[in-house]
PDB file of C-alpha atoms in Angstrom:
ATOM      1  CA  MET Z   1     -25.890  -2.864 -24.219  1.00 89.00           C
ATOM      2  CA  ILE Z   2     -26.286  -2.678 -20.546  1.00 95.00           C
ATOM      3  CA  ASP Z   3     -29.897  -2.771 -19.427  1.00 95.00           C
ATOM      4  CA  ARG Z   4     -31.024   0.607 -17.928  1.00 96.00           C
ATOM      5  CA  LYS Z   5     -33.046  -1.211 -15.345  1.00 97.00           C
ATOM      6  CA  PHE Z   6     -29.834  -1.353 -13.360  1.00 98.00           C
ATOM      7  CA  ILE Z   7     -29.724   2.399 -12.742  1.00 98.00           C
ATOM      8  CA  GLY Z   8     -30.233   2.603  -8.932  1.00 98.00           C
ATOM      9  CA  TYR Z   9     -29.519  -0.971  -8.470  1.00 96.00           C
ATOM     10  CA  GLU Z  10     -27.970  -1.642  -5.021  1.00 96.00           C
ATOM     11  CA  PHE Z  11     -25.881  -4.630  -4.340  1.00 94.00           C
ATOM     12  CA  THR Z  12     -26.143  -6.436  -0.991  1.00 93.00           C
ATOM     13  CA  PRO Z  13     -24.198  -4.546   1.717  1.00 95.00           C
ATOM     14  CA  LYS Z  14     -20.986  -6.362   2.709  1.00 94.00           C
ATOM     15  CA  GLU Z  15     -18.745  -6.283   5.714  1.00 95.00           C
ATOM     16  CA  MET Z  16     -14.984  -6.274   5.921  1.00 95.00           C
ATOM     17  CA  ALA Z  17     -12.943  -6.617   9.110  1.00 96.00           C
ATOM     18  CA  ILE Z  18      -9.721  -4.462   8.536  1.00 97.00           C
ATOM     19  CA  THR Z  19      -6.763  -6.452   9.892  1.00 97.00           C
ATOM     20  CA  ARG Z  20      -3.157  -5.697  10.003  1.00 98.00           C
ATOM     21  CA  TRP Z  21      -2.490  -8.623   7.792  1.00 96.00           C
ATOM     22  CA  ARG Z  22      -4.847  -7.328   4.969  1.00 94.00           C
ATOM     23  CA  ILE Z  23      -3.186  -3.796   5.212  1.00 97.00           C
ATOM     24  CA  SER Z  24       0.384  -5.205   5.112  1.00 95.00           C
ATOM     25  CA  GLN Z  25      -0.527  -7.514   2.191  1.00 95.00           C
ATOM     26  CA  PHE Z  26      -2.139  -4.728   0.313  1.00 95.00           C
ATOM     27  CA  ALA Z  27       0.744  -2.285   1.047  1.00 96.00           C
ATOM     28  CA  ASN Z  28       3.299  -4.918  -0.133  1.00 96.00           C
ATOM     29  CA  ALA Z  29       1.263  -5.567  -3.252  1.00 95.00           C
ATOM     30  CA  ILE Z  30       1.458  -1.804  -4.237  1.00 95.00           C
ATOM     31  CA  ARG Z  31       5.012  -1.509  -3.077  1.00 96.00           C
ATOM     32  CA  GLU Z  32       4.333   0.961  -0.427  1.00 95.00           C
ATOM     33  CA  SER Z  33       7.510   1.435   1.629  1.00 95.00           C
ATOM     34  CA  ASN Z  34       6.154   3.637   4.486  1.00 97.00           C
ATOM     35  CA  SER Z  35       6.608   1.732   7.792  1.00 97.00           C
ATOM     36  CA  ILE Z  36       3.251   2.921   9.237  1.00 98.00           C
ATOM     37  CA  TYR Z  37       1.585   0.264   7.118  1.00 97.00           C
ATOM     38  CA  TYR Z  38       3.773  -2.545   8.484  1.00 96.00           C
ATOM     39  CA  ASP Z  39       4.739  -1.480  12.054  1.00 97.00           C
ATOM     40  CA  VAL Z  40       2.120  -0.714  14.682  1.00 97.00           C
ATOM     41  CA  ASN Z  41       4.574   1.113  16.827  1.00 98.00           C
ATOM     42  CA  GLU Z  42       5.593   3.406  14.049  1.00 98.00           C
ATOM     43  CA  ALA Z  43       1.900   3.945  13.156  1.00 98.00           C
ATOM     44  CA  LYS Z  44       1.117   5.011  16.812  1.00 98.00           C
ATOM     45  CA  ASN Z  45       4.173   7.183  16.863  1.00 98.00           C
ATOM     46  CA  GLN Z  46       2.608   9.003  13.889  1.00 97.00           C
ATOM     47  CA  GLY Z  47      -0.645   9.465  15.744  1.00 97.00           C
ATOM     48  CA  PHE Z  48      -2.717   6.464  14.447  1.00 98.00           C
ATOM     49  CA  LYS Z  49      -4.532   4.254  16.880  1.00 97.00           C
ATOM     50  CA  ASP Z  50      -3.159   1.164  14.876  1.00 98.00           C
ATOM     51  CA  ILE Z  51      -1.883   0.527  11.322  1.00 98.00           C
ATOM     52  CA  PRO Z  52      -3.814   2.770   9.058  1.00 98.00           C
ATOM     53  CA  VAL Z  53      -5.552   1.838   5.732  1.00 96.00           C
ATOM     54  CA  PRO Z  54      -3.591   2.922   2.732  1.00 94.00           C
ATOM     55  CA  THR Z  55      -5.509   5.472   0.481  1.00 86.00           C
ATOM     56  CA  THR Z  56      -6.193   3.098  -2.444  1.00 90.00           C
ATOM     57  CA  PHE Z  57      -7.140   0.050  -0.279  1.00 93.00           C
ATOM     58  CA  TYR Z  58     -10.911   0.783  -0.707  1.00 91.00           C
ATOM     59  CA  THR Z  59     -10.760   0.187  -4.466  1.00 86.00           C
ATOM     60  CA  ARG Z  60     -10.801  -3.502  -4.003  1.00 80.00           C
ATOM     61  CA  MET Z  61     -14.273  -3.387  -2.400  1.00 83.00           C
ATOM     62  CA  THR Z  62     -16.334  -2.330  -5.362  1.00 80.00           C
ATOM     63  CA  PHE Z  63     -15.897  -5.495  -7.319  1.00 79.00           C
ATOM     64  CA  SER Z  64     -15.502  -7.898  -4.216  1.00 74.00           C
ATOM     65  CA  ASP Z  65     -19.089  -9.089  -4.963  1.00 68.00           C
ATOM     66  CA  ASN Z  66     -18.397 -12.008  -7.238  1.00 64.00           C
ATOM     67  CA  ASN Z  67     -21.426 -11.483  -9.293  1.00 84.00           C
ATOM     68  CA  PHE Z  68     -21.151  -7.780 -10.019  1.00 88.00           C
ATOM     69  CA  PHE Z  69     -20.113  -8.145 -13.656  1.00 91.00           C
ATOM     70  CA  SER Z  70     -22.471 -11.022 -14.355  1.00 91.00           C
ATOM     71  CA  THR Z  71     -25.413  -9.288 -12.750  1.00 92.00           C
ATOM     72  CA  LEU Z  72     -24.942  -6.422 -15.217  1.00 94.00           C
ATOM     73  CA  GLY Z  73     -24.321  -8.714 -18.060  1.00 94.00           C
ATOM     74  CA  ILE Z  74     -20.715  -7.152 -18.666  1.00 94.00           C
ATOM     75  CA  ASP Z  75     -18.528  -8.888 -21.078  1.00 93.00           C
ATOM     76  CA  PHE Z  76     -14.795  -8.523 -19.959  1.00 91.00           C
ATOM     77  CA  ARG Z  77     -13.701  -8.385 -23.522  1.00 94.00           C
ATOM     78  CA  LYS Z  78     -15.395  -5.194 -24.113  1.00 95.00           C
ATOM     79  CA  LEU Z  79     -14.707  -3.583 -20.763  1.00 95.00           C
ATOM     80  CA  LEU Z  80     -12.276  -0.545 -20.139  1.00 94.00           C
ATOM     81  CA  ASP Z  81     -11.638   1.344 -16.966  1.00 94.00           C
ATOM     82  CA  GLY Z  82     -12.926   4.732 -17.242  1.00 96.00           C
ATOM     83  CA  GLY Z  83     -11.350   6.164 -14.066  1.00 95.00           C
ATOM     84  CA  ARG Z  84     -12.065   6.574 -10.383  1.00 94.00           C
ATOM     85  CA  GLU Z  85     -12.312   9.128  -7.688  1.00 96.00           C
ATOM     86  CA  ILE Z  86     -12.148   8.478  -4.079  1.00 95.00           C
ATOM     87  CA  LYS Z  87     -13.637  10.890  -1.406  1.00 97.00           C
ATOM     88  CA  TYR Z  88     -12.276  10.353   2.074  1.00 96.00           C
ATOM     89  CA  TYR Z  89     -14.260  11.354   5.147  1.00 97.00           C
ATOM     90  CA  SER Z  90     -12.452   9.516   8.117  1.00 96.00           C
ATOM     91  CA  GLN Z  91      -9.519   7.363   8.665  1.00 95.00           C
ATOM     92  CA  CYS Z  92      -9.696   3.609   9.284  1.00 96.00           C
ATOM     93  CA  CYS Z  93      -7.123   1.378  10.945  1.00 98.00           C
ATOM     94  CA  ALA Z  94      -6.513  -2.225  11.706  1.00 98.00           C
ATOM     95  CA  GLY Z  95      -9.324  -3.366  14.108  1.00 98.00           C
ATOM     96  CA  ASP Z  96     -12.082  -1.417  12.444  1.00 98.00           C
ATOM     97  CA  THR Z  97     -14.871  -3.103  10.429  1.00 98.00           C
ATOM     98  CA  ILE Z  98     -16.252  -1.356   7.295  1.00 97.00           C
ATOM     99  CA  ILE Z  99     -19.762  -1.938   5.970  1.00 97.00           C
ATOM    100  CA  TYR Z 100     -19.886  -0.912   2.407  1.00 96.00           C
ATOM    101  CA  GLN Z 101     -22.462  -1.139  -0.405  1.00 95.00           C
ATOM    102  CA  THR Z 102     -22.116  -0.634  -4.248  1.00 94.00           C
ATOM    103  CA  LYS Z 103     -24.804   1.078  -6.244  1.00 96.00           C
ATOM    104  CA  VAL Z 104     -25.091   1.659  -9.937  1.00 97.00           C
ATOM    105  CA  GLU Z 105     -25.657   5.495 -10.239  1.00 98.00           C
ATOM    106  CA  ASN Z 106     -26.042   5.828 -13.895  1.00 98.00           C
ATOM    107  CA  ILE Z 107     -25.658   4.176 -17.432  1.00 98.00           C
ATOM    108  CA  VAL Z 108     -25.439   6.431 -20.406  1.00 98.00           C
ATOM    109  CA  GLU Z 109     -25.035   5.326 -24.098  1.00 96.00           C
ATOM    110  CA  LYS Z 110     -22.560   7.343 -26.040  1.00 95.00           C
ATOM    111  CA  GLU Z 111     -21.096   7.219 -29.536  1.00 94.00           C
ATOM    112  CA  GLY Z 112     -17.422   7.195 -29.940  1.00 88.00           C
ATOM    113  CA  LYS Z 113     -14.662   6.539 -32.565  1.00 90.00           C
ATOM    114  CA  ARG Z 114     -14.941   2.815 -31.883  1.00 88.00           C
ATOM    115  CA  GLY Z 115     -18.819   2.844 -32.008  1.00 93.00           C
ATOM    116  CA  LYS Z 116     -21.483   2.779 -29.342  1.00 96.00           C
ATOM    117  CA  MET Z 117     -20.582   2.266 -25.724  1.00 97.00           C
ATOM    118  CA  ASP Z 118     -22.232   2.428 -22.319  1.00 98.00           C
ATOM    119  CA  LEU Z 119     -20.696   4.621 -19.662  1.00 98.00           C
ATOM    120  CA  ILE Z 120     -21.497   3.098 -16.260  1.00 98.00           C
ATOM    121  CA  THR Z 121     -21.016   5.039 -13.087  1.00 98.00           C
ATOM    122  CA  VAL Z 122     -20.747   2.906  -9.930  1.00 96.00           C
ATOM    123  CA  VAL Z 123     -20.517   4.339  -6.349  1.00 97.00           C
ATOM    124  CA  THR Z 124     -19.266   2.229  -3.342  1.00 96.00           C
ATOM    125  CA  SER Z 125     -19.860   3.940  -0.011  1.00 97.00           C
ATOM    126  CA  GLY Z 126     -18.360   2.658   3.276  1.00 97.00           C
ATOM    127  CA  LYS Z 127     -18.828   3.320   6.867  1.00 98.00           C
ATOM    128  CA  ASN Z 128     -17.181   2.295  10.127  1.00 98.00           C
ATOM    129  CA  LYS Z 129     -19.452  -0.368  11.699  1.00 98.00           C
ATOM    130  CA  ASP Z 130     -18.650   0.761  15.291  1.00 96.00           C
ATOM    131  CA  THR Z 131     -18.828   4.442  15.018  1.00 96.00           C
ATOM    132  CA  GLY Z 132     -21.215   4.893  12.104  1.00 97.00           C
ATOM    133  CA  GLU Z 133     -18.839   7.458  10.562  1.00 97.00           C
ATOM    134  CA  LYS Z 134     -18.806   7.638   6.766  1.00 98.00           C
ATOM    135  CA  VAL Z 135     -15.391   6.582   5.715  1.00 97.00           C
ATOM    136  CA  PHE Z 136     -15.291   6.860   1.918  1.00 97.00           C
ATOM    137  CA  ASP Z 137     -17.114   7.157  -1.511  1.00 97.00           C
ATOM    138  CA  LEU Z 138     -15.567   5.499  -4.316  1.00 96.00           C
ATOM    139  CA  ILE Z 139     -16.745   6.576  -7.769  1.00 97.00           C
ATOM    140  CA  ILE Z 140     -15.757   4.257 -10.527  1.00 95.00           C
ATOM    141  CA  SER Z 141     -16.524   4.724 -14.290  1.00 97.00           C
ATOM    142  CA  LEU Z 142     -16.640   1.883 -16.645  1.00 97.00           C
ATOM    143  CA  ILE Z 143     -16.812   1.844 -20.360  1.00 97.00           C
ATOM    144  CA  VAL Z 144     -18.431  -1.144 -21.970  1.00 97.00           C
ATOM    145  CA  PHE Z 145     -18.459  -1.285 -25.872  1.00 97.00           C
ATOM    146  CA  HIS Z 146     -21.346  -2.690 -27.746  1.00 95.00           C
TER     147      HIS Z 146
END
């Protein structure tokens, strides 16, 4: 059972410099074939200031804090992905720096066919360091069986 004291808990804000290399490595890992993620000239021809960030790139930020799971006392053997939702507010490109922070929004105990479980809602919000513009909210649901 996840301690309810973590509702509202905010992890330390982090910063990530968005580089062409990070974007191309991520795009390659997800087998993205669109050339705007690899070729700066093509990205600029499409109206971007540089190589744009792929839409699912931000999902890696939520758990980039190495102690996320240990802080909450989550046992990986009892963990399921409950889904995710991404809200986009502005586009980031190579050369931008994102400041992001993860917060535990809610923890609810439920009873299911497999027994009791905790449903954890985690929100990671990111903004552009230079402009202050909000870039994304990533809402992730986790299921942890008792």
